[in-house]
Coordinates of C-alpha atoms in Angstrom, one line a residue:
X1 CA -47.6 -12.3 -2.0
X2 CA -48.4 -10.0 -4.4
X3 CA -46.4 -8.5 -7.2
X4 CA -46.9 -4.8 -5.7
X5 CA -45.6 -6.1 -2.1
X6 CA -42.4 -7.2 -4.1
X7 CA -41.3 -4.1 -5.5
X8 CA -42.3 -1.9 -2.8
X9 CA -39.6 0.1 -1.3
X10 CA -39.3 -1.6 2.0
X11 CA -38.8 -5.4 0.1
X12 CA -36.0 -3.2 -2.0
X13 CA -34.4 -1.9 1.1
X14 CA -34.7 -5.3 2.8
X15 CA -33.6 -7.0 -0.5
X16 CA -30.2 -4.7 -0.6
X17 CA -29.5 -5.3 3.0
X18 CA -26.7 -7.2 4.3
X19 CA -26.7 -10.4 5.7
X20 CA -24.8 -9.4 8.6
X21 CA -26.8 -7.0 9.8
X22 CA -29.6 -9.9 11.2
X23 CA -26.3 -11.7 12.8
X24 CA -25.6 -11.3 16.7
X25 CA -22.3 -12.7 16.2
X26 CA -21.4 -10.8 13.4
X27 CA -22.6 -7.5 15.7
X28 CA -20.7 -8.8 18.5
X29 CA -16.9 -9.0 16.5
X30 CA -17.4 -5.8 14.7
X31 CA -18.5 -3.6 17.8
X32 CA -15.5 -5.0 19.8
X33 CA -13.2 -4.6 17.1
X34 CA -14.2 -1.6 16.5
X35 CA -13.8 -0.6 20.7
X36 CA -10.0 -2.1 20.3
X37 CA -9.2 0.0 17.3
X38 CA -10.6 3.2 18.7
X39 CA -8.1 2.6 22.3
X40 CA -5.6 1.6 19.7
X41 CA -6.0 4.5 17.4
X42 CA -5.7 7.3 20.8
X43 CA -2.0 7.0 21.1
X44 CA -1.4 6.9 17.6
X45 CA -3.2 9.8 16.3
X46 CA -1.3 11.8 19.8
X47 CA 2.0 10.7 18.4
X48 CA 1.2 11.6 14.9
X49 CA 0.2 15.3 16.3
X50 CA 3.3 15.5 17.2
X51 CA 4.9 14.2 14.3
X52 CA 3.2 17.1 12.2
X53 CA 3.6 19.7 15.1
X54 CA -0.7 20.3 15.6
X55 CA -2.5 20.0 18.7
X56 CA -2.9 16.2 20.1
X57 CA -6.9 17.3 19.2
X58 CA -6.3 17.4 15.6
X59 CA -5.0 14.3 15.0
X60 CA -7.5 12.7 17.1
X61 CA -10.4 14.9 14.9
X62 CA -8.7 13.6 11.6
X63 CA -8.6 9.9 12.7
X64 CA -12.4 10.0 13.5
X65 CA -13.5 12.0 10.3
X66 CA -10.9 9.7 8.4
X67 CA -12.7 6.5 9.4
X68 CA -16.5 7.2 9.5
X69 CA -16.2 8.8 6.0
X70 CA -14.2 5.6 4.7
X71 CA -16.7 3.2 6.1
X72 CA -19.0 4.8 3.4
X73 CA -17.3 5.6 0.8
X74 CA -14.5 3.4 0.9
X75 CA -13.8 0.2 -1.6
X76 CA -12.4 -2.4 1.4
X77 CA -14.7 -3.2 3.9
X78 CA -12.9 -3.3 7.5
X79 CA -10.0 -1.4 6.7
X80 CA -9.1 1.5 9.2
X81 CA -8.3 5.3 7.7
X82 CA -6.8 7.5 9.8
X83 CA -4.3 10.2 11.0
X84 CA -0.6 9.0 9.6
X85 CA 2.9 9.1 10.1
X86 CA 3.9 9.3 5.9
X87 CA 1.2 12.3 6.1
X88 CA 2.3 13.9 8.9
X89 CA 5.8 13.3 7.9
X90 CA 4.7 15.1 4.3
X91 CA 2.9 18.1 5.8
X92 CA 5.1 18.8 9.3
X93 CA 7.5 21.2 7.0
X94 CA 4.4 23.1 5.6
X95 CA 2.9 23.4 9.1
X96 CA 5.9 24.2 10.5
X97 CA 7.1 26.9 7.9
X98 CA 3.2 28.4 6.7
X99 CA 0.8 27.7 9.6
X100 CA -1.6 25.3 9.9
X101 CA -4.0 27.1 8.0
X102 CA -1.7 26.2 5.2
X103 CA -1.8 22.4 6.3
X104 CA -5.6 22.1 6.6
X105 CA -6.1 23.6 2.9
X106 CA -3.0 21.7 1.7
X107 CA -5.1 18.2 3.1
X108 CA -8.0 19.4 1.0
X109 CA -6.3 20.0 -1.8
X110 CA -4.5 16.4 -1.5
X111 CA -8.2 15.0 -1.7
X112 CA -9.3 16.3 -4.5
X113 CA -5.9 15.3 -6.0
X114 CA -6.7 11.7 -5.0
X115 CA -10.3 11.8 -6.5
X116 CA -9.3 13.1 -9.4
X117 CA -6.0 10.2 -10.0
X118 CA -8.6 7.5 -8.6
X119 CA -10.7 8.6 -11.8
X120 CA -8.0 8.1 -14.1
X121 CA -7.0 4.6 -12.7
X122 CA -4.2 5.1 -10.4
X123 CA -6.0 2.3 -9.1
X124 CA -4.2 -0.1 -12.1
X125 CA -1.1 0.6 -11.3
X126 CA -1.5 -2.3 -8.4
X127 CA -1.3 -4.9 -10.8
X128 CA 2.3 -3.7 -11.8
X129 CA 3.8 -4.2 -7.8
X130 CA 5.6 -8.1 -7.5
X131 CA 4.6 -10.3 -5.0
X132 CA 8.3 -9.7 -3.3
X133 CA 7.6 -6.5 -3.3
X134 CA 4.2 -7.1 -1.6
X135 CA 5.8 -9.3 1.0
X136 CA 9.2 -6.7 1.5
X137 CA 6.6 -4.6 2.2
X138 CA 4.2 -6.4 5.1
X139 CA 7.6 -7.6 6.4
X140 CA 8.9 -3.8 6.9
X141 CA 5.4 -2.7 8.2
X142 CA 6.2 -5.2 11.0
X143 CA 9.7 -3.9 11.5
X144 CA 8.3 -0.1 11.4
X145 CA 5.3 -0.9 14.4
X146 CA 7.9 -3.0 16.5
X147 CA 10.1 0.1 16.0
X148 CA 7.7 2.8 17.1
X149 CA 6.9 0.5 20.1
X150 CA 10.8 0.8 21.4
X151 CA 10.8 4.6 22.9
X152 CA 7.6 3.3 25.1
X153 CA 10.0 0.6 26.3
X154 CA 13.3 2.5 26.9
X155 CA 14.4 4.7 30.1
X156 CA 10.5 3.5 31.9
X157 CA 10.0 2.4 35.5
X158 CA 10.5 -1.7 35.7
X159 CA 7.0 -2.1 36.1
X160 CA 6.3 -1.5 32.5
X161 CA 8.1 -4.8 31.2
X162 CA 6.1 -7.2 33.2
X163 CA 2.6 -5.7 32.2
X164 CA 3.6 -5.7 28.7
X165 CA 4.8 -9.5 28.9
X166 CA 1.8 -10.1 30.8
X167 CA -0.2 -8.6 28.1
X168 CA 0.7 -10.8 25.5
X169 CA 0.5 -13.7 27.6
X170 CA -3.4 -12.6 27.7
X171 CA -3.1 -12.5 24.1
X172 CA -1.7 -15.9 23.6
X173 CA -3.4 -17.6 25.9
X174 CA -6.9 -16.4 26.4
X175 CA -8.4 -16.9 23.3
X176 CA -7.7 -20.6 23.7
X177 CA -10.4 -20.4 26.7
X178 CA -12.9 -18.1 24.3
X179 CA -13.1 -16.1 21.3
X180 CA -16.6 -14.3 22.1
X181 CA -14.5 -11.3 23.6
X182 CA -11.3 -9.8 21.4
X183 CA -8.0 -11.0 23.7
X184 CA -6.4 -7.7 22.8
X185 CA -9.1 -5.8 24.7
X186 CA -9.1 -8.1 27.3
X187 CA -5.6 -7.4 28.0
X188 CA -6.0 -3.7 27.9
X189 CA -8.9 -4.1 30.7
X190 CA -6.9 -6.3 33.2
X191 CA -3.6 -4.2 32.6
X192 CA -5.6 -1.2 33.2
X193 CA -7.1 -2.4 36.2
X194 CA -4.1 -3.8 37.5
X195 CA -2.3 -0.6 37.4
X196 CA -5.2 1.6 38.7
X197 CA -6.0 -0.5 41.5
X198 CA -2.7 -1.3 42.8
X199 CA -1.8 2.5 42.0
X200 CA 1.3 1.5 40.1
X201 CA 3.1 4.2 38.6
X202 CA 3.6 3.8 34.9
X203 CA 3.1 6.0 31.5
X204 CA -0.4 6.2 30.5
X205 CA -2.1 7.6 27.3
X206 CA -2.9 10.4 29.3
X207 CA 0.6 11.8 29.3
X208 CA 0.8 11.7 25.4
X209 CA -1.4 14.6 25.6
X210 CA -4.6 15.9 26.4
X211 CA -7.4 14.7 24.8
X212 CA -10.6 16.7 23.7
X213 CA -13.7 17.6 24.9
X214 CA -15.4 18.7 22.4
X215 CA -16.8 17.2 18.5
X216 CA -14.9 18.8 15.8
X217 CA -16.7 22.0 14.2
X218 CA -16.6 22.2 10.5
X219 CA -15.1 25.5 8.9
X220 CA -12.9 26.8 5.6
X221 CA -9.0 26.5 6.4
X222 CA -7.8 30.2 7.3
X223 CA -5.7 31.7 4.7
X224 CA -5.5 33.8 1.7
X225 CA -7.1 32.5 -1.4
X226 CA -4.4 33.3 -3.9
X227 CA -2.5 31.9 -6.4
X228 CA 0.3 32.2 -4.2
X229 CA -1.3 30.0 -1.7
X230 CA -2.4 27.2 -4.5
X231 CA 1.7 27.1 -5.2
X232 CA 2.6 27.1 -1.8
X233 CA 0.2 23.8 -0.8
X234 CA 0.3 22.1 -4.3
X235 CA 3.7 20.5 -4.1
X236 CA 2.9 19.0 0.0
X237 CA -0.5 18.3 -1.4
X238 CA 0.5 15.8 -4.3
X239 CA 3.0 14.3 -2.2
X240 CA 0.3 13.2 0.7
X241 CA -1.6 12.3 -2.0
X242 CA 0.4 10.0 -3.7
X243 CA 1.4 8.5 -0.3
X244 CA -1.3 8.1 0.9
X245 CA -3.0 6.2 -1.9
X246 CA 0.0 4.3 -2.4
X247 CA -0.2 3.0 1.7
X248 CA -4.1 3.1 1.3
X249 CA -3.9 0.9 -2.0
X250 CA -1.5 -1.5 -0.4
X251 CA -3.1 -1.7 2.7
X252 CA -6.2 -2.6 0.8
X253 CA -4.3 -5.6 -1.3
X254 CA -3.2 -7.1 1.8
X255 CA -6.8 -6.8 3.7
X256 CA -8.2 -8.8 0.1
X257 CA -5.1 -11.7 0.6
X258 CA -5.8 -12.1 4.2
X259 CA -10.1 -12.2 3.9
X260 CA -10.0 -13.6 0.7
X261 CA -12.0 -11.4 -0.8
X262 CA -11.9 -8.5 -3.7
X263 CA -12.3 -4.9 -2.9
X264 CA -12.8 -1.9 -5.0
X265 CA -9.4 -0.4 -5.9
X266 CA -10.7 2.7 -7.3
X267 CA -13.5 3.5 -5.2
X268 CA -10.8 3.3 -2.8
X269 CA -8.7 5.6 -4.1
X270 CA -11.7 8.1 -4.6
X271 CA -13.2 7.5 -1.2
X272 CA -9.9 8.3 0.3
X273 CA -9.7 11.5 -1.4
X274 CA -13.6 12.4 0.0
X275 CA -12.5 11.6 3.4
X276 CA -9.7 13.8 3.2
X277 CA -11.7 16.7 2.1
X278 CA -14.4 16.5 4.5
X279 CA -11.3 16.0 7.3
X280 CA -9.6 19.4 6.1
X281 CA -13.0 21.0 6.5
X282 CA -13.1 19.9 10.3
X283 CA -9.5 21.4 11.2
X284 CA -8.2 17.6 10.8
X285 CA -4.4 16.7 9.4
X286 CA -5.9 14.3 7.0
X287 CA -4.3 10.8 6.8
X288 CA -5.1 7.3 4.8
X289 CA -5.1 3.6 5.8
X290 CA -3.5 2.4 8.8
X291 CA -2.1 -1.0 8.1
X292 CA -1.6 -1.7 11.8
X293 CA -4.9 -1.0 13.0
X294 CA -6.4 -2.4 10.1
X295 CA -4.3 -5.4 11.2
X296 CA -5.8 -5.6 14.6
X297 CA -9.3 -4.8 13.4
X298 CA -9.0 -7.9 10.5
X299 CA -6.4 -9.8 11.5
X300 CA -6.5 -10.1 15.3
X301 CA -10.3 -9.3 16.1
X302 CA -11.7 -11.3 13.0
X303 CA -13.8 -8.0 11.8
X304 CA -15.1 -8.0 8.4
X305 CA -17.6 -5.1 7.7
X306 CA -17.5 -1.2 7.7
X307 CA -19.5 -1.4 10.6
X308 CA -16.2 -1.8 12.8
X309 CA -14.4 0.7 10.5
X310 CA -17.4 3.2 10.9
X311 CA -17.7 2.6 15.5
X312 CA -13.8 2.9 15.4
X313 CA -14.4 6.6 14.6
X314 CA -17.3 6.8 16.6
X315 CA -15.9 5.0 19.7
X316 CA -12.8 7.3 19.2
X317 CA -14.7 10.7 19.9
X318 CA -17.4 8.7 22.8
X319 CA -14.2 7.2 24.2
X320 CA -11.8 10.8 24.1
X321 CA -15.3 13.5 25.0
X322 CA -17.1 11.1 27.6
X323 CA -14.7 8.2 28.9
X324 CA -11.4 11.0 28.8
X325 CA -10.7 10.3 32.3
X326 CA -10.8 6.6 32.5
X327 CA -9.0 6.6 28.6
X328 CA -6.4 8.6 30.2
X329 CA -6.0 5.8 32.9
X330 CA -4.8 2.9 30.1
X331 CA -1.1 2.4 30.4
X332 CA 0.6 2.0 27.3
X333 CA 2.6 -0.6 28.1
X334 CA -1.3 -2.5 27.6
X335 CA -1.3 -0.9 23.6
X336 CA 2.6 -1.6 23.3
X337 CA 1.9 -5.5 23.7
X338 CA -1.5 -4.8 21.7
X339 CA 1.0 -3.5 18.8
X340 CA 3.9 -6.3 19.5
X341 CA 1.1 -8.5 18.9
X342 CA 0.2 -7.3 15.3
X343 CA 4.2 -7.2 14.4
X344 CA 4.3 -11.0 15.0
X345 CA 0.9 -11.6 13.2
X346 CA 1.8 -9.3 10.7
X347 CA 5.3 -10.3 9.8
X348 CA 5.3 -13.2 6.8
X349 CA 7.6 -15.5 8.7
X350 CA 7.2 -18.1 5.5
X351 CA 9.5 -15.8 3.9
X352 CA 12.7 -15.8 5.6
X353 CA 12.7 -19.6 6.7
X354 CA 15.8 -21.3 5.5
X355 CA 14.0 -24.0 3.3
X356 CA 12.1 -21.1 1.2
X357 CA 15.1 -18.9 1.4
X358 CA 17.0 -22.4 -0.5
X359 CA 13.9 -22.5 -3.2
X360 CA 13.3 -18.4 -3.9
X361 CA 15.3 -17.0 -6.9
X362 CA 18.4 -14.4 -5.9
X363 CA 16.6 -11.7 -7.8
X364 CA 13.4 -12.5 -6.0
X365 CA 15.5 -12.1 -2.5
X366 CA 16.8 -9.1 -3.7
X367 CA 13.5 -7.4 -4.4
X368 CA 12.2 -8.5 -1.1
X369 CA 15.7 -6.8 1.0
X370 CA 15.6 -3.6 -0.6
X371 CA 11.8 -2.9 -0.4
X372 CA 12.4 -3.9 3.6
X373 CA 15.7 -1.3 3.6
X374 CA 14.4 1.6 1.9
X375 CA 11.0 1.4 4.2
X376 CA 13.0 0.9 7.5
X377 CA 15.3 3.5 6.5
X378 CA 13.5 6.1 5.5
X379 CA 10.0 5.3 7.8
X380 CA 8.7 6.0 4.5
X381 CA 6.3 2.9 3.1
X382 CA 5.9 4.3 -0.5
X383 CA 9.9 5.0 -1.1
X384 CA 10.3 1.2 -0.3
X385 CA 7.7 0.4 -2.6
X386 CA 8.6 2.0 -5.4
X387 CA 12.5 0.8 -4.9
X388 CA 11.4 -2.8 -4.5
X389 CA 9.2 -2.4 -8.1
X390 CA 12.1 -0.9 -9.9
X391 CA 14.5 -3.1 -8.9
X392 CA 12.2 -5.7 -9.7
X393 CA 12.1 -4.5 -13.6
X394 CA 15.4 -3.9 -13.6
X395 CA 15.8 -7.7 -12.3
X396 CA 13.1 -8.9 -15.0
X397 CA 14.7 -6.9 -17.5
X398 CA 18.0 -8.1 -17.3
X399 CA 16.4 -11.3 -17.4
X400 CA 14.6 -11.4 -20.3
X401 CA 17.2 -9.5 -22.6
X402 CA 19.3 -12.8 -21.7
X403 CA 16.5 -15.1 -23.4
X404 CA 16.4 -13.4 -26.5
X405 CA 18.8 -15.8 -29.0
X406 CA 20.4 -15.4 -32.4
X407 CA 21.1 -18.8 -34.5
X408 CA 22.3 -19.0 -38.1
X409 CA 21.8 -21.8 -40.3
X410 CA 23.8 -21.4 -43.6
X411 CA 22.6 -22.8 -47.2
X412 CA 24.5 -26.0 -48.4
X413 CA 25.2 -23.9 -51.6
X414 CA 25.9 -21.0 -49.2
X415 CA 23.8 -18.1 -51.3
X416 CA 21.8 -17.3 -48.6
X417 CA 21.8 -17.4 -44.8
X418 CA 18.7 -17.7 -42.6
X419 CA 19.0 -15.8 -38.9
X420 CA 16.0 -17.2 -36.3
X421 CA 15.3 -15.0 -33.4
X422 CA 14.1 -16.4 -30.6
X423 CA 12.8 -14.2 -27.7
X424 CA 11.6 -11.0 -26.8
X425 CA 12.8 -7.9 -28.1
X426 CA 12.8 -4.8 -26.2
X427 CA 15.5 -2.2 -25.5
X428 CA 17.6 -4.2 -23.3
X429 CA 17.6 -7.1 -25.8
X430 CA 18.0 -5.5 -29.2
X431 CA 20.9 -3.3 -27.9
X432 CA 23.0 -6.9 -28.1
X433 CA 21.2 -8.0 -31.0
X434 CA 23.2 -5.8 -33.6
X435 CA 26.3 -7.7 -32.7
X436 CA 25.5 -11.3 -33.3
X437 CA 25.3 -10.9 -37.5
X438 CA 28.8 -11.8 -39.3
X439 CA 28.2 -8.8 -41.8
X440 CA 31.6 -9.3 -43.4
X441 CA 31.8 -13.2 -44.5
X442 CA 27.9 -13.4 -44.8
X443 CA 26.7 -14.3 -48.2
X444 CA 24.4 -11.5 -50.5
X445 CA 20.6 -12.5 -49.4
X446 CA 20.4 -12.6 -45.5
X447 CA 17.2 -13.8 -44.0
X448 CA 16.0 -13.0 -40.1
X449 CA 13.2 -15.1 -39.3
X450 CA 11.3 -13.9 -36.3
X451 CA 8.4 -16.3 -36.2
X452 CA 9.6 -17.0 -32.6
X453 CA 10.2 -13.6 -31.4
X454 CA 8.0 -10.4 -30.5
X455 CA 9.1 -6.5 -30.9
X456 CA 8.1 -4.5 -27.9
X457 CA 9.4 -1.1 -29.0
X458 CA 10.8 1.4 -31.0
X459 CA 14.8 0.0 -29.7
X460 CA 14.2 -2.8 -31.6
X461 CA 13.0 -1.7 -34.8
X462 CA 16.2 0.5 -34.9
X463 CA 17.9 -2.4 -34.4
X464 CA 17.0 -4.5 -37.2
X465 CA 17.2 -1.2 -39.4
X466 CA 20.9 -1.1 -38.1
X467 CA 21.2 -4.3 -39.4
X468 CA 19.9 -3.8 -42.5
X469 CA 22.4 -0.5 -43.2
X470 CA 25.6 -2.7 -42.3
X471 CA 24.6 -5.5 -44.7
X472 CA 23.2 -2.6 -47.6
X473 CA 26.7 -0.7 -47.1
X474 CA 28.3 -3.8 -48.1
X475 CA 25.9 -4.2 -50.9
X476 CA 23.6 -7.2 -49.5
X477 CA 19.7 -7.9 -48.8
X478 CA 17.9 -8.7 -45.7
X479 CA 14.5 -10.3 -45.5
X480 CA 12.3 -10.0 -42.4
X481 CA 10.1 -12.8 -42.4
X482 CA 7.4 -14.4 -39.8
X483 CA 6.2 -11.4 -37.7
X484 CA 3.5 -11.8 -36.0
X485 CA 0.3 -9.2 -36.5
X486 CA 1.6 -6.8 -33.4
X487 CA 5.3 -6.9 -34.4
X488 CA 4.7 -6.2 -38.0
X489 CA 2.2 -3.4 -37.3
X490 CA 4.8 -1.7 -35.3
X491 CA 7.6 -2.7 -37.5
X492 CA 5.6 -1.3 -40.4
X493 CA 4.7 2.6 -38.5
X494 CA 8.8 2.9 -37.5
X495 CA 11.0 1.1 -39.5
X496 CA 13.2 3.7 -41.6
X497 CA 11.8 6.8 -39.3
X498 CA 13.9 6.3 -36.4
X499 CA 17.2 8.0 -37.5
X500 CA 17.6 11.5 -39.1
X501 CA 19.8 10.2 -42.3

């Protein structure tokens, strides 16, 4: 072959093609996922509408713009974007007191917000979240999608209660005979054909609301292009932003654990913000990852790509214009076992059995129950996160400033004193450390070796310049000896500068 045939642009294109495209099998599990998610995503997006007070269509737009833009321009390959509860929980009051003009601008405005904190490396501040708080956090998104499953299981005809324990049965059972077809849309199938034939009367997906008959047309949001209107939408628009990159980022994490596989944090965070512009510019309520979808779509129907991501969206819109009247048909008791299902898959059961319970640190415990509190409390996924993270620092703190250790070894001749520190000091440390010198009875040359201990901050210097004024007032030296490099070069910049006299 010659050299020219190598670098042509058809070898390139072949050459940057994925493997999985020349796969049958890998075809097969993405386009079925990618069916289960879309019937999945129907009732969801409804609910969500209603949630943010729009029209059942605009949810539905939004959760199809939302995941064929993230298929391209997202970091984690099979994770499903969509329309929200946190978002439609941030924007209902704006909708509800400006318009939905106001919403629509205030969702494009919330994308470019996210682009531009994806730039600056939002992205990092992953690396900062515990592992307690990681698994406080799957454990309440469990909680949370069991919860929303309970209204479609109270005050229904008796009916309902057998389908959905027949559909898990499917669930459980079925894919011991084969895995070639996804048991969660097997069980939607047979319930719905149960119920259709046999003409039994139960709630549908139809009754959430009607669904549309149209593609989304793309258009500017109306309303005034003032000042007045950038204050009005900033606040709401920050808020979704930072919610949904926090549930997006998160969600991502997870996805990575489970496939065992890295993703691109901030290309997330920037494709995100590109899909919610483009969704504010087709009249959609904009929206983020959807950890229980992307749970079914990874979890429980093995997908891996962004081909399944990119046909949920499609499927969504062929499923809602063209299949409306047999969509409408699917009971929901057939997606409340789908989501029952993912809660059990989903929930880390490891973490609350007695013998890990015995072996897990209190503090660690801790973290883990108030991430799940705050999240089941408030519905809110990012207020349990960011609880669960500070209490963890406040845990770690606390623990730390307990390590750092003061001992004094005395001269025989008793003319000098030497002080070793040992540990780390940082504001929650060095506010004991003042206490632990016997200024009175000491002898005149007082020596603190801190070969063994680091300064983190500017609390600490002040406290070994503290020191230094009580034994100077009583007309002794101290000697600060064995810093390392970082210590000293902070020590050096502050010492002396910290107090005004």
């Amino acid at each position: 072959m010659s050299s020219a045939s190598l670098t042509s642009p058809a070898a390139r294109l072949r050459a940057l093609r994925p493997n999985w495209l020349s796969d049958p099998k890998v075809w097969r599990t993405e386009v079925l996922a990618g069916l289960v998610v879309a019937l999945a995503l129907i009732p969801e997006a409804i609910s969500f509408s209603i949630i943010a007070g729009v029209d059942p269509a605009v949810g539905l737009f939004a959760s199809f713009t939302m995941a064929v833009v993230i298929s391209i321009v997202g970091g984690r390959r099979a994770m499903i974007s969509a329309a929200t509860g946190a978002v439609a929980l941030v924007t209902a009051p704006l909708n509800r007191e400006h318009g939905f003009g106001y919403l629509v601008a205030a969702v494009i405005l919330a994308g470019v917000f996210q682009i531009a904190l994806g730039a600056l490396g939002i992205a990092k501040l992953m690396r900062f979240i515990p592992r307690s708080v990681m698994v406080g956090f799957v454990n309440a998104l469990a909680i949370l999608i069991f919860m929303a499953q309970v209204p479609e299981m109270h005050d229904v005809p008796w009916p309902v209660y057998p389908l959905i324990t027949g559909g898990l049965a499917l669930m459980v059972y079925f894919p011991k005979i084969t895995t070639v077809i996804p048991a969660p849309l097997v069980s939607i199938v047979i319930l719905t054909v149960i119920t259709v034939a046999a003409g039994i009367a139960v709630p549908t997906v139809g009754d959430k609301g009607a669904l549309p008959s149209s593609l989304p047309v793309p258009g500017l949001p109306d309303v005034p292009y003032t000042l007045d209107t950038l204050t009005t939408i900033a606040p709401y628009a920050f808020a979704m932003a930072l919610v949904g990159l926090m549930e997006s980022l998160m969600t991502a994490k997870l996805v990575d654990d489970i496939t065992d596989t890295h993703s691109s944090k901030t290309r997330e965070s920037i494709g995100q913000g590109i899909a919610n512009i483009v969704t504010g510019f087709f009249g959609g309520m904009g929206g983020c990852a959807m950890i229980g979808q992307t749970m079914i779509n990874v979890k429980v129907s093995g997908a891996r790509t962004r081909l399944s991501t990119f046909l949920a969206g499609v499927f969504l819109m062929v499923l809602c214009i063209v299949f409306g009247p047999v969509v409408s048909d699917i009971p929901m008791a057939a997606l409340v076992a789908v989501m029952v299902m993912v809660c059990f898959a989903t929930f880390d059961w490891h973490s609350i059995a007695p013998k890990t319970l015995k072996r897990m640190p209190a503090g660690e415990i801790t973290v883990m129950v108030v991430t799940v509190a705050c999240v089941v409390a408030t519905h809110n996924l990012a207020i349990g996160v960011v609880a669960g993270s500070i209490t963890a620092m406040v845990i770690f703190a606390k623990r730390v400033a307990h390590l750092a250790e003061v001992t004094a070894a005395p001269d025989p001749d008793n003319a000098s004193v030497v002080y070793s520190v040992t540990g780390e000091l940082f504001f929650a440390s060095s506010n004991d450390l003042v206490g632990q010198f016997n200024y009175a009875t000491d002898p005149d040359k007082i020596v603190i070796d801190l070969s063994k201990a680091h300064i983190w901050d500017a609390s600490s210097v002040a406290a070994l310049d503290a020191i230094e004024t009580k034994y100077a007032q009583r007309g002794k030296t101290v000697q600060i000896t064995g810093l390392n490099d970082p210590s000293a070069d902070l020590h050096g910049k502050l010492t002396g500068e910290l107090t005004s006299h």
